[in-house]
Coordinates of C-alpha atoms in Angstrom, one line a residue:
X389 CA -10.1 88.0 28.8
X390 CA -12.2 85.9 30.8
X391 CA -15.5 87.8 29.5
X392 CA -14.1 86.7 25.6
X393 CA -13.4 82.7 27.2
X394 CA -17.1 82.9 28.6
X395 CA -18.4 84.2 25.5
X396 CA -16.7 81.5 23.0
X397 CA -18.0 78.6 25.5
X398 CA -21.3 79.9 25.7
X399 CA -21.5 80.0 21.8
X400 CA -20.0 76.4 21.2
X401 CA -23.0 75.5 23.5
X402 CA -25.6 77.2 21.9
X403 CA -24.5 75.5 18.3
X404 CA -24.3 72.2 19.7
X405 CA -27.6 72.3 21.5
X406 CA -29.1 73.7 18.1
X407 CA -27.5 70.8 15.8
X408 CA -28.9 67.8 18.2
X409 CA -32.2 69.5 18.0
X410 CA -32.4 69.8 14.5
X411 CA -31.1 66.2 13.8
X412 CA -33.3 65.1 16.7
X413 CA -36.6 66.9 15.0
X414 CA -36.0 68.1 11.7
X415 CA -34.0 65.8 9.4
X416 CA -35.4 62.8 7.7
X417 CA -34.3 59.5 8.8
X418 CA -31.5 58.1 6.4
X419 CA -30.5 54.2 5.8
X420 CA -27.2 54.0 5.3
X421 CA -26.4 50.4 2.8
X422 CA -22.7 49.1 2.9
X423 CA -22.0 47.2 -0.2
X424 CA -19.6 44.6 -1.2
X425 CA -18.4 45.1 -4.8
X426 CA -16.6 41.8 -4.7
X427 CA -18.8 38.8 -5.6
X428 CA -19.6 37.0 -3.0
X429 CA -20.1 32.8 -3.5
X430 CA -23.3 30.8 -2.7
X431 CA -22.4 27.8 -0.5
X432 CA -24.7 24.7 -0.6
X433 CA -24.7 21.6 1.1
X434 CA -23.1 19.0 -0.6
X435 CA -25.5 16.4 0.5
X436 CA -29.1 16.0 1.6
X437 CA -29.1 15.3 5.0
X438 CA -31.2 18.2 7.1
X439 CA -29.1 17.6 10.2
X440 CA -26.1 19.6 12.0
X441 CA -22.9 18.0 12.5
X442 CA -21.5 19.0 16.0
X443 CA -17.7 19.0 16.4
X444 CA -17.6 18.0 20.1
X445 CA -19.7 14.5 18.7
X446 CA -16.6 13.9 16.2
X447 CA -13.5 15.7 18.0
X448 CA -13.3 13.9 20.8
X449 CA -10.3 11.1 20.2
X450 CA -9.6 10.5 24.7
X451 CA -11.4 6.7 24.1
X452 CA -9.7 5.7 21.0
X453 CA -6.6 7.2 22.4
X454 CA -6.7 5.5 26.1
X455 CA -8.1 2.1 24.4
X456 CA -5.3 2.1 21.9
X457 CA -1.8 3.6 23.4
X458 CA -1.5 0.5 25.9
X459 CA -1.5 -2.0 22.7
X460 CA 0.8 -0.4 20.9
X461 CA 4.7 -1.2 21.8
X462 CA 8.5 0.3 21.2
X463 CA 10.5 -2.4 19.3
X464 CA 14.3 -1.9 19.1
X465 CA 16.1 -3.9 16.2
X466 CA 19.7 -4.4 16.9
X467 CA 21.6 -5.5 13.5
X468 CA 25.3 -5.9 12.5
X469 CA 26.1 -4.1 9.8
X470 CA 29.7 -4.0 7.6
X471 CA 32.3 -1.3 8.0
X472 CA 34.4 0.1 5.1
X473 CA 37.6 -1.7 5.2
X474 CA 41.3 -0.5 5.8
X475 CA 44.4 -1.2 4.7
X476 CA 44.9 -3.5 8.0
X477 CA 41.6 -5.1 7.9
X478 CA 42.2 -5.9 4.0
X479 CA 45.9 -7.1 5.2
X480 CA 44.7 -9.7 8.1
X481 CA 41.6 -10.5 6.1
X482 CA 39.2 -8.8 8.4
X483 CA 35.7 -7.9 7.7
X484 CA 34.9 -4.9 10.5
X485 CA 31.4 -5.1 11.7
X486 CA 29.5 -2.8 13.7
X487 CA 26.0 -2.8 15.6
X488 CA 23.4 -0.6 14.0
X489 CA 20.1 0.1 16.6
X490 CA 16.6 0.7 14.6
X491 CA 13.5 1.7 16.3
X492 CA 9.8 1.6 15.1
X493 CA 6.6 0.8 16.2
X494 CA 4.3 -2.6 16.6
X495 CA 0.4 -3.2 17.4
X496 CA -0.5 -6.4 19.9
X497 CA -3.5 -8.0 18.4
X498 CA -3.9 -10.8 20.8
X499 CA -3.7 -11.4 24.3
X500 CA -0.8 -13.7 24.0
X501 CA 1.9 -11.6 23.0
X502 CA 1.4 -11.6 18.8
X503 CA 2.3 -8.6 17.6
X504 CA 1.9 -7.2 14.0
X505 CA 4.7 -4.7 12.6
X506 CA 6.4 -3.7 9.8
X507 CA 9.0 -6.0 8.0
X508 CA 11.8 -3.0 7.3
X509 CA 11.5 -2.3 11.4
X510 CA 12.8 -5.9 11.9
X511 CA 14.6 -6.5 8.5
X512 CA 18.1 -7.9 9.5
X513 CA 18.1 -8.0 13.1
X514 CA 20.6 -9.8 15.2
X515 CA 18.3 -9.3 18.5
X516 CA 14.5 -8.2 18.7
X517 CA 13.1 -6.6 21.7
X518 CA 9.8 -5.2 22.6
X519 CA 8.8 -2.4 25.3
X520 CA 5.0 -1.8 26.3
X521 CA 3.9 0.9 27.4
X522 CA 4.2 0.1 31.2
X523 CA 7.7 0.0 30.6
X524 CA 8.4 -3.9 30.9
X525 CA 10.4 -4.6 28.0
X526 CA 10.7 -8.6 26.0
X527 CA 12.8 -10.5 24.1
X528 CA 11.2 -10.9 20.5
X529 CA 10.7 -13.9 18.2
X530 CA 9.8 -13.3 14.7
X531 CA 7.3 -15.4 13.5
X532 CA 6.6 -14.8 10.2
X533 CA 7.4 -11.7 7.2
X534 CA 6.1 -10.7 4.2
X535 CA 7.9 -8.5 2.2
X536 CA 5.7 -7.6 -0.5
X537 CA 3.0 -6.4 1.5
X538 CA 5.5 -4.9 4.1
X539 CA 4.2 -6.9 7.2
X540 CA 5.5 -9.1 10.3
X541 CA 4.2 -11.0 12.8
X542 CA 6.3 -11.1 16.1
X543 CA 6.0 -12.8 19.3
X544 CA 6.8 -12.4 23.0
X545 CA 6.2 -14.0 26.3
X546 CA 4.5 -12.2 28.8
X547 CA 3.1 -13.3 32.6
X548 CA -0.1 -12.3 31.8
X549 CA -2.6 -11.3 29.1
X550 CA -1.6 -8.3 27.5
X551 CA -4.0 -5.5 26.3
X552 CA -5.0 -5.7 22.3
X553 CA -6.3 -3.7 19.6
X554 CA -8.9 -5.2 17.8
X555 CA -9.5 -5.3 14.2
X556 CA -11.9 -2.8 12.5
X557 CA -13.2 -3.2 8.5
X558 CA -10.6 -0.7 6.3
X559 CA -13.0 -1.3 3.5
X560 CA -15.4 0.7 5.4
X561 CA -13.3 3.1 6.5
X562 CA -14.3 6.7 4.3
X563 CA -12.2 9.5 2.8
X564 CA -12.3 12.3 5.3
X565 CA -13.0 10.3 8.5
X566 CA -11.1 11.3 11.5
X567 CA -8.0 8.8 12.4
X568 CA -5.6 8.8 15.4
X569 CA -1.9 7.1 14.3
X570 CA -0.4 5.5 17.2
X571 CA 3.4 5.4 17.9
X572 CA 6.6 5.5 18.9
X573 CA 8.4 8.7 16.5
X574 CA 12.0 9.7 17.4
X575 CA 11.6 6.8 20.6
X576 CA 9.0 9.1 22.2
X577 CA 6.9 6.7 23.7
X578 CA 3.2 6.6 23.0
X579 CA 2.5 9.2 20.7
X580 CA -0.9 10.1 19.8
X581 CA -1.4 12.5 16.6
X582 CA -4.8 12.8 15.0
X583 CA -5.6 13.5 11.2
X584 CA -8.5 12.4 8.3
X585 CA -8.5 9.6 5.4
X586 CA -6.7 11.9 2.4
X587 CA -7.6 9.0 -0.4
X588 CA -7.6 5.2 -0.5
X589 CA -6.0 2.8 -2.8
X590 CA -2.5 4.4 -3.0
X591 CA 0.1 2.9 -4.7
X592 CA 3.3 4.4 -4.1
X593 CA 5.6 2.2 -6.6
X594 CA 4.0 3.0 -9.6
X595 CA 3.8 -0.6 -10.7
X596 CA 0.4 -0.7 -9.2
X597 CA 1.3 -3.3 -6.3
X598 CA 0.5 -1.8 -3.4
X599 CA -3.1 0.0 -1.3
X600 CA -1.8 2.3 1.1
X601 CA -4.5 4.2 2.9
X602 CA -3.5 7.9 3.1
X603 CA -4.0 10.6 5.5
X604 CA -2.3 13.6 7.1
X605 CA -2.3 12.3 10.9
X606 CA 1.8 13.4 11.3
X607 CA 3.8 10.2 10.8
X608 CA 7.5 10.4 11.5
X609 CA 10.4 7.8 11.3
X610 CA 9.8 5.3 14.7
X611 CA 5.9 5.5 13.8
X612 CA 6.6 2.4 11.2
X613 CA 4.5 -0.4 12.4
X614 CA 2.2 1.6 14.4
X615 CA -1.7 1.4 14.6
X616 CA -3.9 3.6 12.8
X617 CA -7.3 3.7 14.4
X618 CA -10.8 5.1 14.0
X619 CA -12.7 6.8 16.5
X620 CA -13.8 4.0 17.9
X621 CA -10.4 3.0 18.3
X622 CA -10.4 -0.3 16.2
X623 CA -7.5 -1.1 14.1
X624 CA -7.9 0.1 10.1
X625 CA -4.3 0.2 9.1
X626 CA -0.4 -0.4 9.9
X627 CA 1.4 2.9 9.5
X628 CA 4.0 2.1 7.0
X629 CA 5.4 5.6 5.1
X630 CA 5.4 8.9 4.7
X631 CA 5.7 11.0 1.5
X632 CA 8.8 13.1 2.2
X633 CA 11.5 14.5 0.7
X634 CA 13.5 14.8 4.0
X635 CA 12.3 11.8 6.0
X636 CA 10.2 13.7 8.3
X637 CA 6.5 14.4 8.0
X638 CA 5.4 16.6 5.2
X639 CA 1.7 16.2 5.0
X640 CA 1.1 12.4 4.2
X641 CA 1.9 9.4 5.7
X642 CA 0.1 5.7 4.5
X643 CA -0.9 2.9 6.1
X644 CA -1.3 -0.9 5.0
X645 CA -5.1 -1.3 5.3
X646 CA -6.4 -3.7 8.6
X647 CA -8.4 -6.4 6.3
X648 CA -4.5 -6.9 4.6
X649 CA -2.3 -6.9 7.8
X650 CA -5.3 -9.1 9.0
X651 CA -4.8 -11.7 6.3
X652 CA -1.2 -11.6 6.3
X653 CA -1.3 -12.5 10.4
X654 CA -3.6 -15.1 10.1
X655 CA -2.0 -17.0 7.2
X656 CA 1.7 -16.6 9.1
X657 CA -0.3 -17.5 12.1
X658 CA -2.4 -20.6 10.5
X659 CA 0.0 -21.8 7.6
X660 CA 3.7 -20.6 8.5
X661 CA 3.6 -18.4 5.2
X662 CA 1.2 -16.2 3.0
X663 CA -1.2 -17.8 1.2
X664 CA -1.7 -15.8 -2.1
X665 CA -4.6 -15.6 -4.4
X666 CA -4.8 -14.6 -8.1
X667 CA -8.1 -13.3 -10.2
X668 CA -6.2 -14.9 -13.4
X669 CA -6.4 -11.5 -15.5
X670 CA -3.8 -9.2 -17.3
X671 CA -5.3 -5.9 -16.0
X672 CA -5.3 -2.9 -18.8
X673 CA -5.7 1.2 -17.1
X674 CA -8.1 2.9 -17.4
X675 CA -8.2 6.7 -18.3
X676 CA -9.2 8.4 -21.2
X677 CA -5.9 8.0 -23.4
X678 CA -6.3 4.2 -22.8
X679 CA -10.0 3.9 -23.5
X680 CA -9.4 5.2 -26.7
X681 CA -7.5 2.6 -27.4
X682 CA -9.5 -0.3 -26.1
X683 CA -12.8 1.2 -28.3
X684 CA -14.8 1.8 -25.3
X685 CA -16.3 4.9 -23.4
X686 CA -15.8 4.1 -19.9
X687 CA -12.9 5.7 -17.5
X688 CA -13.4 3.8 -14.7
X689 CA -12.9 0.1 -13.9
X690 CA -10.6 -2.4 -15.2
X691 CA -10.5 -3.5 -18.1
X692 CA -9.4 -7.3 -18.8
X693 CA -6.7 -7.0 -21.4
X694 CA -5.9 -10.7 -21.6
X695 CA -6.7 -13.4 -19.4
X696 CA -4.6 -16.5 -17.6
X697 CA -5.2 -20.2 -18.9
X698 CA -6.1 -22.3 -16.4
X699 CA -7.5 -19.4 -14.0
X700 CA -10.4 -19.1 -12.2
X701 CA -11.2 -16.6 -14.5
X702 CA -10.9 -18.1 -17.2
X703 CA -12.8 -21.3 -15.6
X704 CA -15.2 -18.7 -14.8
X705 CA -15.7 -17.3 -18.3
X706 CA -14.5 -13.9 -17.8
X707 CA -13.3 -12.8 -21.2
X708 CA -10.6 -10.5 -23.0
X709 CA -12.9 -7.0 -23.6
X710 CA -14.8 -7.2 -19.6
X711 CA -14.8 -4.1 -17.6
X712 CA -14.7 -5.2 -14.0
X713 CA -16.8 -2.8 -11.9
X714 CA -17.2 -4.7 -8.6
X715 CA -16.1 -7.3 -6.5
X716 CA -18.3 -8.7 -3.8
X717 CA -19.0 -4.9 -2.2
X718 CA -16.2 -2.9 -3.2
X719 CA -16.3 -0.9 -6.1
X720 CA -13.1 -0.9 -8.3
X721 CA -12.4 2.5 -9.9
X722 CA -9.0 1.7 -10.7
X723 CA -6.6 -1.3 -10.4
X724 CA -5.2 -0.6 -6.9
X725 CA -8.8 -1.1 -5.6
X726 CA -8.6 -4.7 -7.0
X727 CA -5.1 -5.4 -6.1
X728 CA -5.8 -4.2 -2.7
X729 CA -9.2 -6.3 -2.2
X730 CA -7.6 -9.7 -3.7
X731 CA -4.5 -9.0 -1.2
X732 CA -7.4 -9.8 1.4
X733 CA -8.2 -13.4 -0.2
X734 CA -7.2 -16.8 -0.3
X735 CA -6.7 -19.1 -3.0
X736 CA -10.1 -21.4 -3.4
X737 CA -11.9 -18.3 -2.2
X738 CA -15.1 -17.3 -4.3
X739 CA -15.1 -13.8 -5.2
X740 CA -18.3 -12.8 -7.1
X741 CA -17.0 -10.0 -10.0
X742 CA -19.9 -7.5 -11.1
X743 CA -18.3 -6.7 -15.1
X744 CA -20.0 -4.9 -18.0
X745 CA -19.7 -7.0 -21.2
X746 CA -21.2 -5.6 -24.6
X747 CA -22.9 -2.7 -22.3
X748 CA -24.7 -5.7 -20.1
X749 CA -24.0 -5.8 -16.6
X750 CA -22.9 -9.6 -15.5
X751 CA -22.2 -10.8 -12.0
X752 CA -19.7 -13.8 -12.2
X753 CA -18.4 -15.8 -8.9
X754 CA -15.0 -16.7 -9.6
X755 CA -12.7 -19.0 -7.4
X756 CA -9.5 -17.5 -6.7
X757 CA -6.4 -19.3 -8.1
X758 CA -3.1 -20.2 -6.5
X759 CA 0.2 -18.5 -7.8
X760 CA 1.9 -21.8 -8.1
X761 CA -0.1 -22.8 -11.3
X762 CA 1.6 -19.4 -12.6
X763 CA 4.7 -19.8 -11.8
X764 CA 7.8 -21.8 -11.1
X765 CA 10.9 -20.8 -9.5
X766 CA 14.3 -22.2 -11.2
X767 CA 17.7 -20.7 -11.4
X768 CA 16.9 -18.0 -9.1
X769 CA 14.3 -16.6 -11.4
X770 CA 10.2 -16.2 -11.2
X771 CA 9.0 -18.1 -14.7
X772 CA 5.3 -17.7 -16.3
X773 CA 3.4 -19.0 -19.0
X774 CA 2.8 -16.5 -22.0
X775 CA -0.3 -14.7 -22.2
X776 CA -2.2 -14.8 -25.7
X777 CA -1.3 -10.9 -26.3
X778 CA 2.7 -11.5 -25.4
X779 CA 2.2 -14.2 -27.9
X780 CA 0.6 -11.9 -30.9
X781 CA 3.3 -9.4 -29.8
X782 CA 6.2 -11.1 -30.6
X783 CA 4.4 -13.3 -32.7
X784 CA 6.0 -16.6 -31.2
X785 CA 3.4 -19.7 -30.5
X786 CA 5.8 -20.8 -27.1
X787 CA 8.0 -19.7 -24.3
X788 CA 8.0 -18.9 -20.7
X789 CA 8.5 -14.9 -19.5
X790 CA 11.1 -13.6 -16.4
X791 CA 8.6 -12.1 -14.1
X792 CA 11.6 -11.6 -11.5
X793 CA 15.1 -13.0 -11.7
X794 CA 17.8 -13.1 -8.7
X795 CA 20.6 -14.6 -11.4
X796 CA 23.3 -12.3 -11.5
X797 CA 25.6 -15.2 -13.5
X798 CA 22.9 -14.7 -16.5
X799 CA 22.4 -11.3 -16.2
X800 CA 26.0 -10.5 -16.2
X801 CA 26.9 -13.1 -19.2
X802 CA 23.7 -12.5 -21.5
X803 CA 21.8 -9.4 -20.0
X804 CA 18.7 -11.4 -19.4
X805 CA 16.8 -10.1 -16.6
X806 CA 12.7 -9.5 -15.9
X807 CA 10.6 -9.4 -19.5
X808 CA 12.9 -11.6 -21.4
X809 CA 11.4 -14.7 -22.6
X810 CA 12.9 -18.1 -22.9
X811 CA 11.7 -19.7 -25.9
X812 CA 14.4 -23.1 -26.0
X813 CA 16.8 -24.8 -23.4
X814 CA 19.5 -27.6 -24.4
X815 CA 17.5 -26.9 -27.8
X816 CA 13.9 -28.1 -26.4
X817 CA 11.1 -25.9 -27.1
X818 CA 10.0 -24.6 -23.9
X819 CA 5.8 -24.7 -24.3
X820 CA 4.9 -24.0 -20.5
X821 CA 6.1 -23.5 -17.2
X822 CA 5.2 -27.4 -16.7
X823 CA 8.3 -28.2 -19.1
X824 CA 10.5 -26.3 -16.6
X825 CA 9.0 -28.2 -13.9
X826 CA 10.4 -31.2 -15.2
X827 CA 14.0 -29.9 -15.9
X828 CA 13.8 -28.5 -12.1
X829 CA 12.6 -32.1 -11.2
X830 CA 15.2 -33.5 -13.1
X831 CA 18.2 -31.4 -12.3
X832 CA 17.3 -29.3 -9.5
X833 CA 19.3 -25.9 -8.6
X834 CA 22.4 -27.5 -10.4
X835 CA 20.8 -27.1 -13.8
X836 CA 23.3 -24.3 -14.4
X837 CA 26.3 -26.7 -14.6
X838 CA 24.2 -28.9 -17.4
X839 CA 23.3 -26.0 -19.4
X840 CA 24.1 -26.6 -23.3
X841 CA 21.9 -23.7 -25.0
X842 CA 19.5 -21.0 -24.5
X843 CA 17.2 -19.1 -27.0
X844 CA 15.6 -16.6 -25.8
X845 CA 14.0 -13.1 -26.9
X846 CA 15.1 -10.0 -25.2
X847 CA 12.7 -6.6 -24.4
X848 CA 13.4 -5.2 -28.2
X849 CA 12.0 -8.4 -29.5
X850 CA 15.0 -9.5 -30.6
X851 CA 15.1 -13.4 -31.1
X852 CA 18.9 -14.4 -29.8
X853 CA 20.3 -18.2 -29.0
X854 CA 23.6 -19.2 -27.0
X855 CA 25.7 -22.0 -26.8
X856 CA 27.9 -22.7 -23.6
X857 CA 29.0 -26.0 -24.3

C-alpha cells in the first residue's frame, strides 16, 4: 500500500514540475483585456481654472464655529395664551388663561446687547429673556419688529461688552458655498450643523414677497433666529424656516439674507420703524408662457407691465414694455431678485437699473420712492391709486384698489375684501388716494359712523353701489 501512495505522489510531482516548465519556457506570453460593456461617461471640468481644490482648504468650519457660537443666544418667550372654556368659566364669566413657553434662537450684532431675531420667536410675549452662551441669562426688551420681512431687534443689559457677529455681504454669497447655521434646536444649546447655499431668491409664499437664501445646513424648530455664517464666520443670513411636512428638518431650511436683517436693524435702530422703498413698477413674470404674451423673446428679467404715477420710475422715465436686467450689481433673473435687493434700500436712495428697451441696453438711476405716496390707511384697510392697466381692465377712468383690508364690519356686510375697488363714497367720485386723505383728515377712524354710500367694483368686475343711510 505504501509502495502505490509513493507511486501516486511521485507522479503528481512529476506533472506539476513538467506543467511550470512548459508555461515557464514554451507557451507564448498572453494579455488578458477586461472589458466593460457598459458605457462609461466622460467627465469634464465645468470651468477653466487649471488648479486642484483641496477639501482640508474648504472643510475646515473650527474658526467660523468658535468665532460665531459665543454671539449667538437662547431666548425663551413666555406668552399667555386662552384656554377653551367650561361650563363654570362661561357661568362666572371667566376667561381661563394659561402660560405657553417658546424657544428660538437670536444673533448679538453689537457689543451693547442688540440682538437681531426672528419676529414669530417673540410674537406675543408676556416676558422676554435671553441666555448666552456662558450661561448668564437677561431680561429682554423688544425694540423694534417687522413682520413682513420676519425680523426683530431686541435688547439687553449686560456688565460688559458682549461678543458679536459681524455682518458679511449675502449678495455675494454663491450657490454651493459652504455655511455653518448657528442655534439653539430642541433648547440644545449652541448647535453647530454645517451645509451649502441650495439656491438664492426663494420665495416661499408664492406671492413673490419674500428672498430666503436656501441651503441644507439641518435647521430644526429652536434654530429660528439663528446666524447663518460663511466660512469666515461673518453673518449672511437669519435662519428663519424649514421646508417640512412634519416640522423637523427635511433637507431645506432658509434664511433672511444679512444685507435685509441689516437694514431692518439699522432703520429700527436709527428711525424707531422700517423705512421702506418702492421702484414704482407693476412687475409682469417672466417664463416662456408669459413672454408669449408680452411679444418678446426673453425669459429672464422683469418685465415692467405698468408703471406707478408719481414714482421714481416714472420720474426716471422707465416705461410700460422695459425688461429690467440689473440693478446696481445684482443681476435680476426673476422678480424675487428685485424684491429682495430693494428690501435692502431706502426711500430717496438712487438705484441705477440696467433695462433692455426696443433690443437697446439702457442704464437708468432711479430714486427710490416712499410707500406713503402709494398708499393711505383708512378704515382698517391699505388703499392705492389705480394703475393705467386696472383701469383699461375694467374700463373705469377712477377709483382707489384694497391692497389689504383688516375691516371685518365691511367684509361681513358687503364682501369687500383685498382687489375690490372703490370707485364713489357719500356719492363723490373717488379719483386718488389724495381724496381719501382728505375724508381721513376730515373724519378720522370714525368715518364709518358718517358713511351714506359706497360704489365699488368687486373681483368679477361687477360695478355694485350701497346705501346705509
Amino acid at each position: 500500500m505504501k509502495k502505490i501512495l509513493s507511486l501516486v505522489l511521485v507522479s503528481a510531482l512529476g506533472g506539476i514540475l513538467t506543467l511550470g516548465a512548459y508555461k515557464l519556457f514554451l507557451e507564448e506570453e498572453k494579455t488578458v483585456v477586461v472589458t466593460n460593456t457598459t458605457p462609461q461617461p466622460t467627465f469634464l471640468p465645468t470651468n477653466n481654472i487649471n488648479t486642484t481644490l483641496k477639501a482640508y482648504e474648504d472643510s475646515d468650519f473650527t474658526t467660523a464655529a468658535e468665532n460665531t457660537v459665543n454671539a449667538v443666544v437662547h431666548v425663551k418667550n413666555v406668552s399667555i395664551s386662552s384656554e377653551q372654556m367650561t361650563i363654570q368659566d362661561l357661568f362666572f364669566g371667566r376667561t381661563p388663561q394659561q402660560k405657553q413657553l417658546g424657544t428660538g434662537s437670536g444673533v448679538i450684532v453689537d457689543p451693547k446687547g442688540y440682538i437681531i431675531t426672528n419676529n414669530h420667536v417673540i410674537k406675543n410675549s408676556q416676558e422676554l429673556s435671553v441666555t448666552l452662551n456662558n450661561n448668564k441669562t437677561y431680561k429682554a426688551e423688544i425694540i423694534g419688529t417687522d413682520e413682513e420681512t420676519d425680523i426683530a431687534i431686541l435688547k439687553i443689559n449686560a456688565d460688559e461688552d458682549l461678543p458679536v457677529v459681524s455682518f458679511g455681504d449675502s449678495d455675494n454669497a454663491k450657490i454651493g458655498e459652504w455655511v455653518l447655521a448657528v442655534g439653539n434646536p430642541f433648547n440644545l444649546t449652541s448647535t453647530v450643523t454645517a451645509g451649502i447655499i441650495s439656491a438664492k431668491s426663494r420665495d416661499l409664499t408664492g406671492g413673490n414677497s419674500q428672498s430666503f437664501i436656501q441651503t441644507d445646513a439641518a435647521v430644526n424648530p429652536g434654530n429660528s433666529g439663528g446666524a447663518l455664517v460663511n466660512t469666515n464666520g461673518e453673518l449672511i443670513g437669519i435662519n428663519t424656516a424649514i421646508s417640512s411636512q412634519t416640522g423637523s428638518y427635511v433637507g431645506y431650511s432658509f434664511a433672511v439674507p444679512s444685507n435685509i436683517a441689516r437694514k431692518i436693524y439699522m432703520d429700527i435702530i436709527e428711525y424707531g420703524n422700517t423705512q421702506k422703498g418702492v421702484l414704482g413698477i407693476t412687475a409682469g413674470i417672466l417664463n416662456s408662457e408669459s413672454a408669449e404674451e408680452f411679444g418678446i423673446d426673453d425669459t429672464e428679467g422683469v418685465f415692467v407691465s405698468d408703471v406707478t404715477h408719481k414714482s421714481g420710475a416714472e420720474k426716471a422715465g422707465i416705461k410700460k414694455g422695459d425688461i429690467i436686467k440689473q440693478l446696481d450689481h445684482i443681476k435680476i433673473l426673476k422678480f424675487e431678485d428685485l424684491k429682495g435687493y430693494l428690501k435692502t434700500k431706502r426711500p430717496k436712495d438712487i438705484v441705477n437699473v440696467k433695462l433692455i428697451r426696443d433690443d437697446e441696453l439702457l442704464n437708468i438711476p432711479v430714486t427710490i420712492s416712499n410707500t406713503d405716496i402709494f398708499s393711505v390707511e383708512f378704515l382698517k384697510m391699505e388703499l392705492r391709486d389705480l394703475s393705467s392697466s386696472i383701469k383699461e381692465k375694467y374700463d373705469i377712468p377712477n377709483g382707489v384698489i384694497i391692497s389689504k383690508t383688516k375691516n371685518k364690519w365691511l367684509y361681513n356686510k358687503l364682501g369687500i375684501t383685498e382687489g375690490y375697488i372703490i370707485t364713489k363714497i357719500n356719492n363723490k367720485k373717488i379719483e386718488s388716494i389724495q381724496d381719501i386723505s382728505n375724508l381721513k383728515a376730515k373724519y378720522d377712524d370714525d368715518f364709518i359712523n358718517n358713511l351714506e354710500s359706497l360704489a365699488y367694483i368687486n373681483e368679477y368686475g361687477e360695478k355694485k353701489e350701497v346705501l346705509f343711510k
